[in-house]
GROMACS .gro file of C-alpha atoms in nm:
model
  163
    1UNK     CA    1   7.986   4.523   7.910
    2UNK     CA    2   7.725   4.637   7.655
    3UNK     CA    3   7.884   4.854   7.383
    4UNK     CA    4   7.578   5.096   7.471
    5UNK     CA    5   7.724   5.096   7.767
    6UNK     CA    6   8.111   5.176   7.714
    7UNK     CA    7   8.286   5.493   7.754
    8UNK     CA    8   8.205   5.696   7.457
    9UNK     CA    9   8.603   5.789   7.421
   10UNK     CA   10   8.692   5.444   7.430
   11UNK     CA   11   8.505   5.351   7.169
   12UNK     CA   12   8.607   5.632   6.984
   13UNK     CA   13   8.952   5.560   7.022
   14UNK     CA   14   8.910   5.148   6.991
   15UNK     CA   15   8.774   5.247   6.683
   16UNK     CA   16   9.038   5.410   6.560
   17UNK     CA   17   9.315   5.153   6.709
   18UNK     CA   18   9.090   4.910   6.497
   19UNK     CA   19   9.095   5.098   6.144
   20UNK     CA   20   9.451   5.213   6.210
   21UNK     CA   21   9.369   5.582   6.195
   22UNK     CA   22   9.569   5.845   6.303
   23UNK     CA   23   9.482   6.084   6.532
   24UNK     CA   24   9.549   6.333   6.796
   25UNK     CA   25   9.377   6.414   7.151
   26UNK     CA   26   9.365   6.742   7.254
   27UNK     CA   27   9.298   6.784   7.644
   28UNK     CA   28   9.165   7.106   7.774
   29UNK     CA   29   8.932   7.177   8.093
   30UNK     CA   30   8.572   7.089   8.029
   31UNK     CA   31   8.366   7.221   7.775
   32UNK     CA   32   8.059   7.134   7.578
   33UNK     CA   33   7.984   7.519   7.354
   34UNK     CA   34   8.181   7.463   7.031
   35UNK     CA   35   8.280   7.815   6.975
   36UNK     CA   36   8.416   7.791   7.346
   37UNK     CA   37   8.581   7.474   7.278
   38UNK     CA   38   8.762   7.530   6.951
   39UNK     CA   39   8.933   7.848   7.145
   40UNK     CA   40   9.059   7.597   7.408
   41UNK     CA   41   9.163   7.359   7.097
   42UNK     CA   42   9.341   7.638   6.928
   43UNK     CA   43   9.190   7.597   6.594
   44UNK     CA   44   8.946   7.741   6.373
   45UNK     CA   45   8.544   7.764   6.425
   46UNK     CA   46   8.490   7.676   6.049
   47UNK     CA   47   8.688   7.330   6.158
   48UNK     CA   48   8.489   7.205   6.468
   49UNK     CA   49   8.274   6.928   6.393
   50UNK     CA   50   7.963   7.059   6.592
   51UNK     CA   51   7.741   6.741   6.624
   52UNK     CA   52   7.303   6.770   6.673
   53UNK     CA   53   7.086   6.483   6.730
   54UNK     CA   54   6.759   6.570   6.542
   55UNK     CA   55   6.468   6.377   6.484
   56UNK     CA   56   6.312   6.392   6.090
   57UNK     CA   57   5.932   6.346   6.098
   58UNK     CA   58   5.894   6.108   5.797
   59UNK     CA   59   5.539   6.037   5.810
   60UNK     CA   60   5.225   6.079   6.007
   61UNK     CA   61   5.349   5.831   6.278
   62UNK     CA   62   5.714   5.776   6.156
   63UNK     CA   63   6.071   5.963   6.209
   64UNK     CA   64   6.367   5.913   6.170
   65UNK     CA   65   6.650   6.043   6.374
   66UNK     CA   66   6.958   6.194   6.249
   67UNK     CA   67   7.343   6.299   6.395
   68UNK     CA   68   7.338   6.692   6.219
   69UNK     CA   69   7.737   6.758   6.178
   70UNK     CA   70   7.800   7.082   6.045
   71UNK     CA   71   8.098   7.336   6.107
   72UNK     CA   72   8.129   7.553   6.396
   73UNK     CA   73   8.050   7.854   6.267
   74UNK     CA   74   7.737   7.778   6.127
   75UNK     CA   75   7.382   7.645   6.232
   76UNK     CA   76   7.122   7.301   6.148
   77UNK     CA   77   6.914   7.401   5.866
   78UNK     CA   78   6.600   7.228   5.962
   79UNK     CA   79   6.410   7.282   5.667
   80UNK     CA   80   6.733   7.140   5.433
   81UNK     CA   81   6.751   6.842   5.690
   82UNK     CA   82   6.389   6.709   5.659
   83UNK     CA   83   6.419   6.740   5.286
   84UNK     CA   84   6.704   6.508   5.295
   85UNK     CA   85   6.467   6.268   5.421
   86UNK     CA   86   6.148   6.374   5.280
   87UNK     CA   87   6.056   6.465   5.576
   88UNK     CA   88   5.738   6.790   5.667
   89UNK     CA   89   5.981   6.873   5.987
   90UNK     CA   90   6.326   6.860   6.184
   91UNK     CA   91   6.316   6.949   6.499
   92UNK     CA   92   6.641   6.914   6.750
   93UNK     CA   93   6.574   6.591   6.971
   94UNK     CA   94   6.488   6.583   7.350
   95UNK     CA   95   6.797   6.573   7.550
   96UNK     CA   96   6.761   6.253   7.707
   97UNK     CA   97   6.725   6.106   7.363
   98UNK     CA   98   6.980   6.286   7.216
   99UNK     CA   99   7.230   6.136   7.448
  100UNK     CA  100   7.095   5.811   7.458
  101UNK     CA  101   7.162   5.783   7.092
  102UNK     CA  102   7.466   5.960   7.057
  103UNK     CA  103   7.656   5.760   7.419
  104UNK     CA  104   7.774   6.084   7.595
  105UNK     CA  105   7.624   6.387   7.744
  106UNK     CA  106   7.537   6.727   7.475
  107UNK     CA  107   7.827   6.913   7.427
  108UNK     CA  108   8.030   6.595   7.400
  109UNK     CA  109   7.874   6.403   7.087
  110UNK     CA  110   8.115   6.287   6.823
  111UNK     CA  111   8.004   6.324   6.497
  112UNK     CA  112   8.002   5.914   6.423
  113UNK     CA  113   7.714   5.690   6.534
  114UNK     CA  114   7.727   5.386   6.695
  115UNK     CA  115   7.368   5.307   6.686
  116UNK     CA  116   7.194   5.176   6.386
  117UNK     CA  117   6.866   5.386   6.493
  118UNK     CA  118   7.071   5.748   6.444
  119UNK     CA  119   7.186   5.835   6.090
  120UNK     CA  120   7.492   6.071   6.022
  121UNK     CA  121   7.420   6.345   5.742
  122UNK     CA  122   7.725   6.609   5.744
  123UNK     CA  123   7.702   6.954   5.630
  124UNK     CA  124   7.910   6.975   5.325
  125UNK     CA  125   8.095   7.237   5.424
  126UNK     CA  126   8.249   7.093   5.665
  127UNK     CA  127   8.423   6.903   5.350
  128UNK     CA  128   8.675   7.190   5.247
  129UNK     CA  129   8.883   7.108   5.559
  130UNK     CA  130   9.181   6.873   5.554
  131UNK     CA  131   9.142   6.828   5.934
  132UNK     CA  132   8.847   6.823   6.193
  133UNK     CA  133   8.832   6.875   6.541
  134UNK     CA  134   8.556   6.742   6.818
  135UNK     CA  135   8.461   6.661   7.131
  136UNK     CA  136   8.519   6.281   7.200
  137UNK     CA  137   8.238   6.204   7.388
  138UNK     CA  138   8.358   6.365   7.670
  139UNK     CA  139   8.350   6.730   7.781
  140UNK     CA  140   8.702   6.723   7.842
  141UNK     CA  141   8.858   6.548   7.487
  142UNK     CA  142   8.851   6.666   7.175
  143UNK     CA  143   9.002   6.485   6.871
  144UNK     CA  144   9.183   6.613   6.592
  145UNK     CA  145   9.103   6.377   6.259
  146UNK     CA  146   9.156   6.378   5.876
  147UNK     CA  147   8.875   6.466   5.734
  148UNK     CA  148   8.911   6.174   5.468
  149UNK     CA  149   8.977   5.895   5.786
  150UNK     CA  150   8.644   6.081   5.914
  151UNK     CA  151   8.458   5.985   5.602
  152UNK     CA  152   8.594   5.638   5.577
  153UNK     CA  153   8.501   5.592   5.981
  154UNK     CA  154   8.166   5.799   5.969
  155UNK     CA  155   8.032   5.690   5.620
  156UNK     CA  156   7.782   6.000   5.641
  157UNK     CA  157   7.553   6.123   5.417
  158UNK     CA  158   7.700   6.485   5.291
  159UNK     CA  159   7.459   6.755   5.216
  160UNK     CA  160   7.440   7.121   5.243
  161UNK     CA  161   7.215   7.153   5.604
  162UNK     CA  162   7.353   7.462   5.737
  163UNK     CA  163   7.301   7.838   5.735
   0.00000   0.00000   0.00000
């Protein structure tokens, strides 16, 4: 099968088997709203990984698209992510787009790409934690990682991109 095509929690987890990172999955009943999940997690807002496809417009006829990760809590900063870019604009992608790129449904995106045509820039703030939590591609999944294994996996871009 296609990796496009794959489960977006076994990949996740493959991935991990395949870097030997530890990590621990948290089942609860399904839910895509991060403040929502992060209750049924039991762990902080300000440590949920809450992941945004958004597409950059780079030039007249060019953008560029782009996995937002910034803590629960907080918001995209659209202005701060198109000048990571050098972009005029963010905006948040179309749905069906979004999950194209991303491999699961929105609510479930992981905060890692597996597609070369979405970038990963992660709100610095997000940095201050010694553990993360997400949704694993599934609304039902969430994954609790170190935030330094989720820098070594991700290999984002940090900047500050949210309000």
């Amino acid at each position: 099968m296609p990796d496009n095509d794959r489960d977006p929690y076994e990949r996740l987890t493959d991935l991990f088997a395949e870097r030997s990172v530890l990590y621990r999955v948290i089942r609860h009943a399904p839910e895509g709203r991060t403040d929502v999940a992060s209750r049924l997690r039991r762990h902080p807002l300000e440590q949920a990984a809450k992941s945004i496809v958004t597409r950059v417009a780079t030039g007249r006829r060019s953008r560029r698209y782009v996995l937002a990760v910034v803590p629960g809590h907080r918001r995209v900063d659209l202005d701060a992510l198109a000048g990571q870019y050098g972009g005029q604009e963010a905006s948040f992608a179309v749905r069906e787009v979004a999950e194209r790129l991303a491999g699961s449904v929105s609510g479930a995106i992981a905060p890692l790409s597996f597609s070369a045509d979405l970038d990963v820039l992660v709100d610095d703030g997000l940095m201050q934690h010694e553990e993360i939590y997400f949704n694993a591609g599934r609304l039902d999944v969430s994954v609790a990682l170190s935030v330094a294994d989720y820098l070594d996996l991700a290999r984002p871009k940090v900047a500050p991109i949210a309000v």
